[in-house]
mmCIF file of C-alpha atoms in Angstrom:
data_model
loop_
_atom_site.group_PDB
_atom_site.id
_atom_site.type_symbol
_atom_site.label_atom_id
_atom_site.label_comp_id
_atom_site.label_asym_id
_atom_site.label_seq_id
_atom_site.Cartn_x
_atom_site.Cartn_y
_atom_site.Cartn_z
ATOM 1 C CA UNK A 534 -57.475 -86.092 12.522
ATOM 2 C CA UNK A 535 -59.639 -83.090 11.900
ATOM 3 C CA UNK A 536 -59.983 -82.633 15.583
ATOM 4 C CA UNK A 537 -56.232 -82.580 16.096
ATOM 5 C CA UNK A 538 -55.671 -80.047 13.284
ATOM 6 C CA UNK A 539 -58.380 -77.681 14.371
ATOM 7 C CA UNK A 540 -56.474 -75.982 17.190
ATOM 8 C CA UNK A 541 -53.497 -75.468 14.854
ATOM 9 C CA UNK A 542 -55.626 -73.756 12.265
ATOM 10 C CA UNK A 543 -57.148 -71.546 14.935
ATOM 11 C CA UNK A 544 -53.737 -70.476 16.144
ATOM 12 C CA UNK A 545 -52.532 -69.780 12.614
ATOM 13 C CA UNK A 546 -55.607 -67.687 11.955
ATOM 14 C CA UNK A 547 -54.891 -65.557 15.058
ATOM 15 C CA UNK A 548 -51.283 -65.080 13.994
ATOM 16 C CA UNK A 549 -52.314 -64.022 10.462
ATOM 17 C CA UNK A 550 -54.789 -61.529 11.909
ATOM 18 C CA UNK A 551 -52.164 -60.078 14.168
ATOM 19 C CA UNK A 552 -49.761 -59.654 11.265
ATOM 20 C CA UNK A 553 -52.447 -57.875 9.202
ATOM 21 C CA UNK A 554 -53.166 -55.468 12.049
ATOM 22 C CA UNK A 555 -49.467 -54.724 12.511
ATOM 23 C CA UNK A 556 -48.988 -54.060 8.784
ATOM 24 C CA UNK A 557 -51.950 -51.782 8.698
ATOM 25 C CA UNK A 558 -50.756 -49.766 11.745
ATOM 26 C CA UNK A 559 -47.163 -49.311 10.645
ATOM 27 C CA UNK A 560 -47.850 -47.042 7.539
ATOM 28 C CA UNK A 561 -50.105 -44.847 9.605
ATOM 29 C CA UNK A 562 -47.303 -44.189 12.088
ATOM 30 C CA UNK A 563 -44.821 -43.517 9.362
ATOM 31 C CA UNK A 564 -47.113 -41.617 7.048
ATOM 32 C CA UNK A 565 -45.810 -38.087 6.312
ATOM 33 C CA UNK A 566 -49.355 -36.761 6.237
ATOM 34 C CA UNK A 567 -49.852 -37.764 9.766
ATOM 35 C CA UNK A 568 -46.610 -36.392 11.291
ATOM 36 C CA UNK A 569 -47.793 -32.752 11.614
ATOM 37 C CA UNK A 570 -51.050 -33.985 13.120
ATOM 38 C CA UNK A 571 -49.185 -35.767 15.822
ATOM 39 C CA UNK A 572 -46.850 -32.834 16.558
ATOM 40 C CA UNK A 573 -49.354 -30.059 15.550
ATOM 41 C CA UNK A 574 -49.819 -28.120 18.840
ATOM 42 C CA UNK A 575 -46.129 -28.235 19.742
ATOM 43 C CA UNK A 576 -45.049 -27.262 16.220
ATOM 44 C CA UNK A 577 -47.482 -24.390 16.028
ATOM 45 C CA UNK A 578 -46.281 -23.102 19.434
ATOM 46 C CA UNK A 579 -42.616 -23.296 18.438
ATOM 47 C CA UNK A 580 -43.334 -21.713 15.083
ATOM 48 C CA UNK A 581 -45.184 -18.828 16.666
ATOM 49 C CA UNK A 582 -42.485 -18.141 19.228
ATOM 50 C CA UNK A 583 -39.760 -18.353 16.629
ATOM 51 C CA UNK A 584 -41.350 -16.030 14.035
ATOM 52 C CA UNK A 585 -43.364 -13.458 15.984
ATOM 53 C CA UNK A 586 -40.485 -12.595 18.301
ATOM 54 C CA UNK A 587 -38.658 -11.081 15.345
ATOM 55 C CA UNK A 588 -41.365 -9.567 13.253
ATOM 56 C CA UNK A 589 -44.908 -9.513 14.680
ATOM 57 C CA UNK A 590 -44.641 -9.337 18.450
ATOM 58 C CA UNK A 591 -45.528 -6.031 20.143
ATOM 59 C CA UNK A 592 -42.072 -5.612 21.554
ATOM 60 C CA UNK A 593 -40.364 -5.992 18.248
ATOM 61 C CA UNK A 594 -42.933 -4.515 15.969
ATOM 62 C CA UNK A 595 -44.726 -1.486 17.571
ATOM 63 C CA UNK A 596 -41.832 0.226 19.280
ATOM 64 C CA UNK A 597 -39.876 0.910 16.053
ATOM 65 C CA UNK A 598 -43.040 2.191 14.466
ATOM 66 C CA UNK A 599 -43.637 4.641 17.335
ATOM 67 C CA UNK A 600 -40.155 6.071 16.883
ATOM 68 C CA UNK A 601 -40.726 6.581 13.105
ATOM 69 C CA UNK A 602 -44.026 8.387 13.789
ATOM 70 C CA UNK A 603 -42.387 10.702 16.315
ATOM 71 C CA UNK A 604 -39.574 11.530 13.933
ATOM 72 C CA UNK A 605 -42.075 12.334 11.153
ATOM 73 C CA UNK A 606 -44.286 14.654 13.205
ATOM 74 C CA UNK A 607 -44.102 18.296 11.815
ATOM 75 C CA UNK A 608 -43.335 21.186 14.091
ATOM 76 C CA UNK A 609 -46.488 22.739 15.634
ATOM 77 C CA UNK A 610 -47.836 25.752 13.771
ATOM 78 C CA UNK A 611 -48.545 28.961 15.614
ATOM 79 C CA UNK A 612 -52.072 30.133 15.935
ATOM 80 C CA UNK A 613 -53.306 33.728 15.785
ATOM 81 C CA UNK A 614 -53.344 34.254 19.502
ATOM 82 C CA UNK A 615 -49.716 33.119 19.828
ATOM 83 C CA UNK A 616 -48.641 35.356 16.989
ATOM 84 C CA UNK A 617 -50.204 38.364 18.641
ATOM 85 C CA UNK A 618 -48.288 37.591 21.870
ATOM 86 C CA UNK A 619 -44.995 37.460 19.909
ATOM 87 C CA UNK A 620 -45.505 40.804 18.116
ATOM 88 C CA UNK A 621 -46.675 42.351 21.425
ATOM 89 C CA UNK A 622 -43.459 41.218 23.080
ATOM 90 C CA UNK A 623 -41.407 42.701 20.217
ATOM 91 C CA UNK A 624 -43.196 46.013 20.445
ATOM 92 C CA UNK A 625 -42.780 46.263 24.182
ATOM 93 C CA UNK A 626 -39.071 45.461 23.963
ATOM 94 C CA UNK A 627 -38.413 48.133 21.392
ATOM 95 C CA UNK A 628 -40.365 50.716 23.322
ATOM 96 C CA UNK A 629 -38.559 50.072 26.622
ATOM 97 C CA UNK A 630 -35.073 50.061 24.916
ATOM 98 C CA UNK A 631 -35.929 53.221 22.955
ATOM 99 C CA UNK A 632 -36.871 55.056 26.126
ATOM 100 C CA UNK A 633 -33.519 54.024 27.671
ATOM 101 C CA UNK A 634 -31.700 55.278 24.599
ATOM 102 C CA UNK A 635 -33.409 58.692 24.916
ATOM 103 C CA UNK A 636 -32.037 58.950 28.416
ATOM 104 C CA UNK A 637 -28.573 57.481 28.111
ATOM 105 C CA UNK A 638 -27.403 57.733 24.504
ATOM 106 C CA UNK A 639 -24.247 59.873 24.000
ATOM 107 C CA UNK A 640 -24.806 60.687 20.298
ATOM 108 C CA UNK A 641 -27.906 62.780 19.504
ATOM 109 C CA UNK A 642 -28.531 60.586 16.451
ATOM 110 C CA UNK A 643 -28.822 57.527 18.789
ATOM 111 C CA UNK A 644 -31.260 59.381 20.981
ATOM 112 C CA UNK A 645 -33.309 60.324 17.951
ATOM 113 C CA UNK A 646 -33.297 56.783 16.801
ATOM 114 C CA UNK A 647 -34.545 55.634 20.226
ATOM 115 C CA UNK A 648 -37.283 58.228 20.066
ATOM 116 C CA UNK A 649 -38.337 56.940 16.672
ATOM 117 C CA UNK A 650 -38.521 53.379 18.059
ATOM 118 C CA UNK A 651 -40.793 54.542 20.920
ATOM 119 C CA UNK A 652 -43.109 56.356 18.437
ATOM 120 C CA UNK A 653 -43.282 53.644 15.682
ATOM 121 C CA UNK A 654 -43.581 50.606 18.010
ATOM 122 C CA UNK A 655 -46.088 52.494 20.105
ATOM 123 C CA UNK A 656 -48.246 53.027 17.022
ATOM 124 C CA UNK A 657 -47.821 49.371 16.124
ATOM 125 C CA UNK A 658 -48.922 48.365 19.582
ATOM 126 C CA UNK A 659 -52.016 50.554 19.399
ATOM 127 C CA UNK A 660 -52.864 49.050 15.950
ATOM 128 C CA UNK A 661 -52.524 45.534 17.322
ATOM 129 C CA UNK A 662 -54.803 46.252 20.297
ATOM 130 C CA UNK A 663 -57.541 46.982 17.724
ATOM 131 C CA UNK A 664 -57.438 43.394 16.470
ATOM 132 C CA UNK A 665 -60.091 40.926 17.654
ATOM 133 C CA UNK A 666 -57.392 38.451 18.595
ATOM 134 C CA UNK A 667 -56.341 38.201 22.223
ATOM 135 C CA UNK A 668 -52.683 37.274 22.909
ATOM 136 C CA UNK A 669 -51.739 33.857 24.263
ATOM 137 C CA UNK A 670 -48.345 33.360 25.720
ATOM 138 C CA UNK A 671 -46.201 30.665 24.180
ATOM 139 C CA UNK A 672 -42.616 29.490 24.156
ATOM 140 C CA UNK A 673 -41.596 31.987 21.460
ATOM 141 C CA UNK A 674 -43.159 35.044 23.160
ATOM 142 C CA UNK A 675 -41.735 34.097 26.513
ATOM 143 C CA UNK A 676 -38.252 33.571 25.127
ATOM 144 C CA UNK A 677 -38.467 36.941 23.550
ATOM 145 C CA UNK A 678 -39.480 38.572 26.753
ATOM 146 C CA UNK A 679 -36.639 36.972 28.591
ATOM 147 C CA UNK A 680 -34.065 37.937 25.978
ATOM 148 C CA UNK A 681 -35.256 41.589 25.891
ATOM 149 C CA UNK A 682 -35.233 41.887 29.686
ATOM 150 C CA UNK A 683 -31.668 40.526 29.787
ATOM 151 C CA UNK A 684 -30.637 42.953 27.070
ATOM 152 C CA UNK A 685 -32.246 45.898 28.820
ATOM 153 C CA UNK A 686 -30.379 45.022 32.027
ATOM 154 C CA UNK A 687 -27.108 44.836 30.176
ATOM 155 C CA UNK A 688 -27.751 48.217 28.455
ATOM 156 C CA UNK A 689 -28.361 49.870 31.829
ATOM 157 C CA UNK A 690 -24.836 48.969 32.828
ATOM 158 C CA UNK A 691 -23.306 50.904 29.869
ATOM 159 C CA UNK A 692 -22.897 54.571 29.217
ATOM 160 C CA UNK A 693 -21.482 57.029 26.686
ATOM 161 C CA UNK A 694 -20.246 55.667 23.405
ATOM 162 C CA UNK A 695 -20.290 52.149 24.726
ATOM 163 C CA UNK A 696 -24.015 52.467 25.239
ATOM 164 C CA UNK A 697 -24.494 53.829 21.722
ATOM 165 C CA UNK A 698 -22.597 50.909 20.153
ATOM 166 C CA UNK A 699 -24.348 48.293 22.264
ATOM 167 C CA UNK A 700 -27.855 49.775 21.631
ATOM 168 C CA UNK A 701 -27.408 49.973 17.881
ATOM 169 C CA UNK A 702 -26.060 46.330 17.693
ATOM 170 C CA UNK A 703 -28.903 45.219 19.753
ATOM 171 C CA UNK A 704 -31.370 46.932 17.420
ATOM 172 C CA UNK A 705 -29.727 45.290 14.430
ATOM 173 C CA UNK A 706 -29.819 41.840 15.951
ATOM 174 C CA UNK A 707 -33.470 42.178 17.181
ATOM 175 C CA UNK A 708 -34.828 43.577 13.918
ATOM 176 C CA UNK A 709 -33.132 40.866 11.927
ATOM 177 C CA UNK A 710 -34.817 38.204 14.113
ATOM 178 C CA UNK A 711 -38.200 39.957 13.921
ATOM 179 C CA UNK A 712 -37.907 40.226 10.145
ATOM 180 C CA UNK A 713 -37.012 36.551 9.745
ATOM 181 C CA UNK A 714 -39.814 35.522 12.114
ATOM 182 C CA UNK A 715 -42.381 37.550 10.113
ATOM 183 C CA UNK A 716 -41.347 36.142 6.844
ATOM 184 C CA UNK A 717 -40.695 32.543 7.840
ATOM 185 C CA UNK A 718 -43.258 31.825 10.588
ATOM 186 C CA UNK A 719 -45.730 34.581 11.500
ATOM 187 C CA UNK A 720 -47.124 35.527 8.111
ATOM 188 C CA UNK A 721 -47.390 31.905 6.801
ATOM 189 C CA UNK A 722 -49.178 30.903 10.043
ATOM 190 C CA UNK A 723 -51.637 33.826 10.425
ATOM 191 C CA UNK A 724 -55.328 32.980 9.635
ATOM 192 C CA UNK A 725 -57.215 36.072 10.671
ATOM 193 C CA UNK A 726 -57.329 38.481 7.696
ATOM 194 C CA UNK A 727 -56.997 41.599 9.926
ATOM 195 C CA UNK A 728 -53.975 40.046 11.681
ATOM 196 C CA UNK A 729 -52.356 39.099 8.382
ATOM 197 C CA UNK A 730 -52.849 42.702 7.117
ATOM 198 C CA UNK A 731 -51.245 44.052 10.300
ATOM 199 C CA UNK A 732 -48.220 41.803 9.760
ATOM 200 C CA UNK A 733 -47.926 42.852 6.149
ATOM 201 C CA UNK A 734 -48.001 46.450 7.305
ATOM 202 C CA UNK A 735 -45.312 46.195 9.935
ATOM 203 C CA UNK A 736 -42.949 44.031 7.808
ATOM 204 C CA UNK A 737 -41.562 47.022 5.650
ATOM 205 C CA UNK A 738 -41.255 49.125 8.789
ATOM 206 C CA UNK A 739 -39.109 46.520 10.451
ATOM 207 C CA UNK A 740 -36.914 46.366 7.425
ATOM 208 C CA UNK A 741 -36.611 50.132 7.347
ATOM 209 C CA UNK A 742 -35.633 50.221 11.101
ATOM 210 C CA UNK A 743 -33.046 47.593 10.436
ATOM 211 C CA UNK A 744 -31.542 49.470 7.501
ATOM 212 C CA UNK A 745 -31.427 52.752 9.513
ATOM 213 C CA UNK A 746 -29.728 51.067 12.516
ATOM 214 C CA UNK A 747 -27.053 49.596 10.179
ATOM 215 C CA UNK A 748 -26.392 52.935 8.542
ATOM 216 C CA UNK A 749 -26.170 54.718 11.805
ATOM 217 C CA UNK A 750 -23.813 52.099 13.126
ATOM 218 C CA UNK A 751 -21.568 52.698 10.068
ATOM 219 C CA UNK A 752 -21.593 56.417 10.729
ATOM 220 C CA UNK A 753 -20.541 55.939 14.336
ATOM 221 C CA UNK A 754 -17.763 53.650 13.206
ATOM 222 C CA UNK A 755 -16.658 56.159 10.530
ATOM 223 C CA UNK A 756 -17.415 53.924 7.629
ATOM 224 C CA UNK A 757 -20.481 55.602 6.177
ATOM 225 C CA UNK A 758 -20.280 57.907 3.145
ATOM 226 C CA UNK A 759 -23.547 59.668 4.240
ATOM 227 C CA UNK A 760 -23.371 63.063 5.802
ATOM 228 C CA UNK A 761 -24.408 63.332 9.375
ATOM 229 C CA UNK A 762 -27.135 65.956 8.709
ATOM 230 C CA UNK A 763 -28.738 63.953 5.900
ATOM 231 C CA UNK A 764 -29.017 60.722 7.910
ATOM 232 C CA UNK A 765 -30.031 62.553 10.987
ATOM 233 C CA UNK A 766 -33.016 64.057 9.161
ATOM 234 C CA UNK A 767 -33.990 60.718 7.862
ATOM 235 C CA UNK A 768 -34.454 59.025 11.209
ATOM 236 C CA UNK A 769 -37.599 60.820 12.412
ATOM 237 C CA UNK A 770 -39.976 59.857 9.624
ATOM 238 C CA UNK A 771 -38.709 56.271 9.211
ATOM 239 C CA UNK A 772 -37.702 56.955 5.529
ATOM 240 C CA UNK A 773 -34.304 56.315 4.204
ATOM 241 C CA UNK A 774 -32.238 59.241 2.852
ATOM 242 C CA UNK A 775 -29.975 56.869 0.944
ATOM 243 C CA UNK A 776 -30.467 57.215 -2.810
#
């Protein structure tokens, strides 16, 4: 009897062992702790592609930052050599226009004003040449040269009272621009002490020339209360005769 039951016991033992193995494998396959391990590489790849494309990828992250940096860059400050080129262009323009006024102006007061421009800006140019800073052309000085050349050509086409009015208006416009450039850009940017002193010296002269041109324009338009002789005497020395 024992010999007949022995195979049955052996088969039962094998079945029980198989059931135990199956029960031990099933929790491992369903274990939450093991799920990421089974899908780890794929999940990491998908997560990286889903997140970095919006926030950390070079295409999405660095380009906007570059735009912000460009927008925050300050305007380039002028150096001393560029400042000297600008003031040299201004002096040259006033001298050339003043010489033309001496030749073509209809009113003697306008001719005298032109002569004063030649003298004062000639002196300013000589003082600038004594500086140890050599001029370096830049966008501002080149633009000033082009504008003054265009203005000089336009003035040459005029004559008589039309020339007088155009010349004085040009003097007013140019001296306003130079005054604003001195105050807002040239003086704050200058580093050389001698150059800064030079700019400080010409600033009141530019303002005086502007005031005289405006008063002379008023006289020619018949709106000034000053007498012709009083203002005429005030032009040569660059001093105002207005109280």
